[in-house]
mmCIF file of C-alpha atoms in Angstrom:
data_model
loop_
_atom_site.group_PDB
_atom_site.id
_atom_site.type_symbol
_atom_site.label_atom_id
_atom_site.label_comp_id
_atom_site.label_asym_id
_atom_site.label_seq_id
_atom_site.Cartn_x
_atom_site.Cartn_y
_atom_site.Cartn_z
ATOM 1 C CA PRO A 1113 -187.631 37.712 -91.599
ATOM 2 C CA ASP A 1114 -187.741 34.988 -88.949
ATOM 3 C CA ALA A 1115 -186.187 35.176 -85.506
ATOM 4 C CA THR A 1116 -182.719 33.739 -84.911
ATOM 5 C CA LYS A 1117 -182.841 29.971 -84.387
ATOM 6 C CA VAL A 1118 -180.943 27.679 -82.041
ATOM 7 C CA PRO A 1119 -179.697 24.767 -84.178
ATOM 8 C CA GLY A 1120 -181.434 21.542 -83.217
ATOM 9 C CA ALA A 1121 -183.686 23.180 -80.624
ATOM 10 C CA ILE A 1122 -187.302 21.981 -80.406
ATOM 11 C CA MET A 1123 -189.999 24.436 -79.382
ATOM 12 C CA TRP A 1124 -193.227 23.297 -77.771
ATOM 13 C CA SER A 1125 -195.780 25.945 -78.684
ATOM 14 C CA GLY A 1126 -193.725 28.889 -79.856
ATOM 15 C CA SER A 1127 -192.317 29.587 -83.296
ATOM 16 C CA THR A 1128 -189.439 31.566 -84.750
ATOM 17 C CA ASP A 1129 -191.541 32.595 -87.767
ATOM 18 C CA GLY A 1130 -191.490 36.298 -88.550
ATOM 19 C CA PRO A 1131 -194.762 38.266 -88.681
ATOM 20 C CA ASP A 1132 -196.942 38.522 -91.761
ATOM 21 C CA ALA A 1133 -196.721 41.733 -93.737
ATOM 22 C CA MET A 1134 -199.415 44.344 -93.210
ATOM 23 C CA PRO A 1135 -202.099 44.941 -95.832
ATOM 24 C CA GLY A 1136 -200.784 47.363 -98.438
ATOM 25 C CA THR A 1137 -199.107 47.716 -101.817
ATOM 26 C CA TYR A 1138 -195.807 45.881 -102.345
ATOM 27 C CA ARG A 1139 -193.331 45.277 -105.134
ATOM 28 C CA VAL A 1140 -191.916 41.927 -106.220
ATOM 29 C CA LYS A 1141 -188.664 41.734 -108.184
ATOM 30 C CA LEU A 1142 -187.523 38.794 -110.306
ATOM 31 C CA ARG A 1143 -184.001 38.514 -111.718
ATOM 32 C CA VAL A 1144 -183.150 35.979 -114.430
ATOM 33 C CA GLY A 1145 -179.628 36.353 -115.738
ATOM 34 C CA SER A 1146 -179.246 39.964 -116.804
ATOM 35 C CA LYS A 1147 -182.994 40.552 -116.973
ATOM 36 C CA GLU A 1148 -184.990 42.082 -114.157
ATOM 37 C CA LEU A 1149 -188.781 42.175 -113.920
ATOM 38 C CA ASN A 1150 -190.766 44.283 -111.461
ATOM 39 C CA GLN A 1151 -194.404 44.043 -110.539
ATOM 40 C CA THR A 1152 -196.541 45.693 -107.875
ATOM 41 C CA PHE A 1153 -199.268 43.835 -106.067
ATOM 42 C CA GLU A 1154 -201.759 44.551 -103.321
ATOM 43 C CA TYR A 1155 -201.968 42.533 -100.132
ATOM 44 C CA ARG A 1156 -205.554 42.996 -98.979
ATOM 45 C CA LYS A 1157 -207.172 42.448 -95.606
ATOM 46 C CA ASP A 1158 -210.238 40.273 -95.168
ATOM 47 C CA PRO A 1159 -213.134 42.536 -96.246
ATOM 48 C CA ARG A 1160 -215.119 41.413 -93.201
ATOM 49 C CA VAL A 1161 -212.471 42.819 -90.855
ATOM 50 C CA GLN A 1162 -212.881 46.382 -89.582
ATOM 51 C CA THR A 1163 -209.289 46.726 -88.367
ATOM 52 C CA THR A 1164 -207.730 50.085 -89.284
ATOM 53 C CA PRO A 1165 -204.277 50.589 -90.848
ATOM 54 C CA ALA A 1166 -203.090 52.072 -87.540
ATOM 55 C CA GLU A 1167 -204.205 48.938 -85.678
ATOM 56 C CA PHE A 1168 -202.492 46.676 -88.211
ATOM 57 C CA ARG A 1169 -199.341 48.763 -87.733
ATOM 58 C CA GLU A 1170 -199.558 48.439 -83.949
ATOM 59 C CA GLN A 1171 -199.907 44.670 -84.241
ATOM 60 C CA PHE A 1172 -197.028 44.412 -86.715
ATOM 61 C CA ASP A 1173 -194.684 46.570 -84.626
ATOM 62 C CA PHE A 1174 -195.466 44.539 -81.507
ATOM 63 C CA LEU A 1175 -194.820 41.278 -83.352
ATOM 64 C CA LEU A 1176 -191.440 42.649 -84.434
ATOM 65 C CA LYS A 1177 -190.596 43.447 -80.798
ATOM 66 C CA ILE A 1178 -191.495 39.895 -79.805
ATOM 67 C CA ARG A 1179 -189.459 38.458 -82.682
ATOM 68 C CA ASP A 1180 -186.432 40.559 -81.739
ATOM 69 C CA LYS A 1181 -186.713 39.404 -78.120
ATOM 70 C CA VAL A 1182 -186.731 35.772 -79.217
ATOM 71 C CA SER A 1183 -183.683 36.515 -81.390
ATOM 72 C CA ALA A 1184 -181.876 38.082 -78.424
ATOM 73 C CA ALA A 1185 -182.584 34.990 -76.342
ATOM 74 C CA HIS A 1186 -181.403 32.611 -79.043
ATOM 75 C CA GLU A 1187 -178.315 34.648 -79.902
ATOM 76 C CA ALA A 1188 -177.273 34.476 -76.254
ATOM 77 C CA VAL A 1189 -177.823 30.703 -76.185
ATOM 78 C CA ASN A 1190 -175.856 30.232 -79.402
ATOM 79 C CA THR A 1191 -172.975 32.299 -78.020
ATOM 80 C CA ILE A 1192 -173.026 30.423 -74.719
ATOM 81 C CA ARG A 1193 -172.844 27.083 -76.517
ATOM 82 C CA ASP A 1194 -170.039 28.324 -78.731
ATOM 83 C CA ILE A 1195 -168.007 29.484 -75.730
ATOM 84 C CA ARG A 1196 -168.569 26.235 -73.874
ATOM 85 C CA GLY A 1197 -167.618 24.286 -76.979
ATOM 86 C CA GLN A 1198 -164.388 26.237 -77.395
ATOM 87 C CA THR A 1199 -163.360 25.873 -73.741
ATOM 88 C CA ASN A 1200 -164.130 22.154 -73.761
ATOM 89 C CA ASP A 1201 -162.115 21.694 -76.960
ATOM 90 C CA LEU A 1202 -159.205 23.558 -75.379
ATOM 91 C CA VAL A 1203 -159.235 21.282 -72.345
ATOM 92 C CA LYS A 1204 -159.297 18.204 -74.606
ATOM 93 C CA ARG A 1205 -156.305 19.507 -76.557
ATOM 94 C CA LEU A 1206 -154.379 19.842 -73.305
ATOM 95 C CA ASP A 1207 -154.354 16.100 -72.699
ATOM 96 C CA LYS A 1208 -151.051 15.222 -71.012
ATOM 97 C CA HIS A 1209 -150.213 18.938 -70.746
ATOM 98 C CA PRO A 1210 -148.957 19.896 -67.248
ATOM 99 C CA MET A 1211 -151.427 22.797 -67.007
ATOM 100 C CA LYS A 1212 -154.515 20.813 -68.027
ATOM 101 C CA ASP A 1213 -156.027 20.624 -64.523
ATOM 102 C CA THR A 1214 -155.590 24.365 -63.983
ATOM 103 C CA VAL A 1215 -157.281 25.234 -67.272
ATOM 104 C CA ALA A 1216 -160.000 22.612 -66.766
ATOM 105 C CA ALA A 1217 -160.893 24.008 -63.348
ATOM 106 C CA SER A 1218 -161.086 27.537 -64.718
ATOM 107 C CA ALA A 1219 -163.176 26.398 -67.703
ATOM 108 C CA LYS A 1220 -165.545 24.489 -65.437
ATOM 109 C CA LYS A 1221 -166.158 27.540 -63.286
ATOM 110 C CA LEU A 1222 -166.874 29.688 -66.345
ATOM 111 C CA ASN A 1223 -169.119 27.101 -67.991
ATOM 112 C CA GLU A 1224 -171.157 26.498 -64.849
ATOM 113 C CA LYS A 1225 -172.129 30.169 -64.789
ATOM 114 C CA LEU A 1226 -172.995 30.102 -68.474
ATOM 115 C CA LYS A 1227 -174.987 26.882 -68.105
ATOM 116 C CA ARG A 1228 -177.170 28.351 -65.355
ATOM 117 C CA ILE A 1229 -178.052 31.280 -67.605
ATOM 118 C CA GLU A 1230 -178.644 29.025 -70.614
ATOM 119 C CA GLU A 1231 -181.041 26.812 -68.651
ATOM 120 C CA GLU A 1232 -183.138 29.809 -67.656
ATOM 121 C CA ILE A 1233 -183.425 30.956 -71.261
ATOM 122 C CA ILE A 1234 -184.035 27.609 -73.008
ATOM 123 C CA GLN A 1235 -185.117 24.134 -71.932
ATOM 124 C CA VAL A 1236 -182.011 22.066 -72.631
ATOM 125 C CA LYS A 1237 -183.667 18.713 -71.827
ATOM 126 C CA ILE A 1238 -186.162 18.766 -74.685
ATOM 127 C CA LYS A 1239 -184.960 16.320 -77.333
ATOM 128 C CA SER A 1240 -188.290 15.427 -78.948
ATOM 129 C CA GLY A 1241 -191.671 17.056 -79.511
ATOM 130 C CA GLN A 1242 -193.289 15.477 -76.435
ATOM 131 C CA ASP A 1243 -190.492 16.162 -73.944
ATOM 132 C CA ALA A 1244 -192.128 19.429 -72.872
ATOM 133 C CA LEU A 1245 -194.731 17.303 -71.084
ATOM 134 C CA ASN A 1246 -191.985 16.392 -68.611
ATOM 135 C CA TYR A 1247 -189.749 19.454 -68.804
ATOM 136 C CA PRO A 1248 -191.363 22.917 -68.596
ATOM 137 C CA ILE A 1249 -190.650 25.400 -71.361
ATOM 138 C CA ARG A 1250 -188.397 28.355 -70.619
ATOM 139 C CA LEU A 1251 -188.371 32.048 -71.469
ATOM 140 C CA ASN A 1252 -187.588 31.722 -75.186
ATOM 141 C CA ASP A 1253 -190.571 29.442 -75.827
ATOM 142 C CA LYS A 1254 -192.921 31.486 -73.659
ATOM 143 C CA ILE A 1255 -192.064 34.702 -75.495
ATOM 144 C CA ALA A 1256 -192.314 32.977 -78.884
ATOM 145 C CA THR A 1257 -195.715 31.573 -77.921
ATOM 146 C CA LEU A 1258 -196.956 35.095 -77.272
ATOM 147 C CA SER A 1259 -196.275 35.883 -80.923
ATOM 148 C CA GLY A 1260 -198.829 33.267 -81.953
ATOM 149 C CA VAL A 1261 -201.392 34.764 -79.600
ATOM 150 C CA VAL A 1262 -200.891 38.305 -80.918
ATOM 151 C CA ALA A 1263 -200.980 37.132 -84.554
ATOM 152 C CA SER A 1264 -204.036 34.909 -84.077
ATOM 153 C CA ALA A 1265 -206.500 37.614 -85.184
ATOM 154 C CA ASP A 1266 -206.417 40.672 -87.444
ATOM 155 C CA THR A 1267 -206.675 43.139 -84.611
ATOM 156 C CA LYS A 1268 -204.459 45.246 -82.393
ATOM 157 C CA PRO A 1269 -202.803 43.493 -79.432
ATOM 158 C CA THR A 1270 -204.690 43.181 -76.157
ATOM 159 C CA ARG A 1271 -203.573 44.861 -72.961
ATOM 160 C CA GLN A 1272 -202.907 41.432 -71.480
ATOM 161 C CA SER A 1273 -200.479 40.622 -74.302
ATOM 162 C CA TYR A 1274 -198.471 43.749 -73.542
ATOM 163 C CA ASP A 1275 -198.459 42.868 -69.829
ATOM 164 C CA VAL A 1276 -197.242 39.327 -70.472
ATOM 165 C CA PHE A 1277 -194.531 40.594 -72.821
ATOM 166 C CA ALA A 1278 -193.347 43.110 -70.232
ATOM 167 C CA GLU A 1279 -193.120 40.421 -67.557
ATOM 168 C CA LEU A 1280 -191.316 37.860 -69.727
ATOM 169 C CA SER A 1281 -189.019 40.486 -71.244
ATOM 170 C CA GLY A 1282 -188.031 41.655 -67.793
ATOM 171 C CA LYS A 1283 -187.080 38.113 -66.791
ATOM 172 C CA LEU A 1284 -185.123 37.595 -70.000
ATOM 173 C CA ASP A 1285 -183.334 40.931 -69.590
ATOM 174 C CA GLU A 1286 -182.155 39.785 -66.161
ATOM 175 C CA GLN A 1287 -180.548 36.717 -67.717
ATOM 176 C CA LEU A 1288 -179.059 38.710 -70.593
ATOM 177 C CA SER A 1289 -177.614 41.162 -68.076
ATOM 178 C CA GLN A 1290 -176.003 38.299 -66.151
ATOM 179 C CA PHE A 1291 -174.692 36.894 -69.429
ATOM 180 C CA ALA A 1292 -173.133 40.244 -70.340
ATOM 181 C CA ALA A 1293 -171.481 40.393 -66.920
ATOM 182 C CA VAL A 1294 -169.956 36.915 -67.383
ATOM 183 C CA ILE A 1295 -168.617 37.919 -70.804
ATOM 184 C CA GLN A 1296 -167.126 41.155 -69.465
ATOM 185 C CA THR A 1297 -165.562 39.630 -66.349
ATOM 186 C CA ASP A 1298 -165.300 35.839 -66.103
ATOM 187 C CA LEU A 1299 -164.470 35.247 -69.762
ATOM 188 C CA VAL A 1300 -161.852 38.003 -69.695
ATOM 189 C CA VAL A 1301 -160.267 36.413 -66.618
ATOM 190 C CA PHE A 1302 -160.286 32.973 -68.255
ATOM 191 C CA ASN A 1303 -158.652 34.249 -71.444
ATOM 192 C CA ALA A 1304 -156.018 36.133 -69.463
ATOM 193 C CA ARG A 1305 -155.271 33.049 -67.374
ATOM 194 C CA VAL A 1306 -154.821 30.848 -70.438
ATOM 195 C CA LYS A 1307 -152.625 33.478 -72.066
ATOM 196 C CA ASN A 1308 -150.413 33.752 -68.984
ATOM 197 C CA LEU A 1309 -149.919 29.976 -68.987
ATOM 198 C CA ASP A 1310 -148.256 30.382 -72.389
ATOM 199 C CA ILE A 1311 -150.143 27.429 -73.865
ATOM 200 C CA PRO A 1312 -149.060 26.839 -77.484
ATOM 201 C CA ALA A 1313 -151.611 27.201 -80.265
ATOM 202 C CA VAL A 1314 -150.635 23.794 -81.665
ATOM 203 C CA ILE A 1315 -149.994 20.936 -79.272
ATOM 204 C CA ILE A 1316 -148.284 17.745 -80.435
ATOM 205 C CA LYS A 1317 -149.834 14.778 -78.644
ATOM 206 C CA PRO A 1318 -147.407 12.067 -77.500
ATOM 207 C CA ALA A 1319 -147.375 8.904 -79.604
#
């Protein structure tokens, strides 16, 4: 399966495509109404390639690690955008409400922290395929690009690929750790503050 996507996001050189299956015997299943048909087939390697099953397995497992890292990055971005969307919607609903400024200030503080993390993980300024020429790609695209490098030949990953993954993963883990801290502290404080203000779930706007 593919990595998690960020809706509308454009990647420069990376891809969210999942890795190809390893050479081996597989089963395909077809269901039509109440009928079910099964058939085995063999996925063969290029006969010119001397890569061993163990090396194909190493490559496949590494590609899965890269895919999962891209998914972790994108899941964090999707959650950040969802939180920011919810807080912004709440502030809009509080139009004319006496506590709007208090909630807006608290939401702004929370969203600024989330935005800084988001901008380290993904390039938010890319709106078209050529925008990366002006705005450098971020961690998600760099990690996804590594997948293309590792999958570019039927061979086990190079030492350099492991080194690059370790470096980029470490940087992403720092951002994910900061994100977790914001969720466990700042978001909890924000929710508690809104709850204490006794803001109604449904607000009737004045005519």
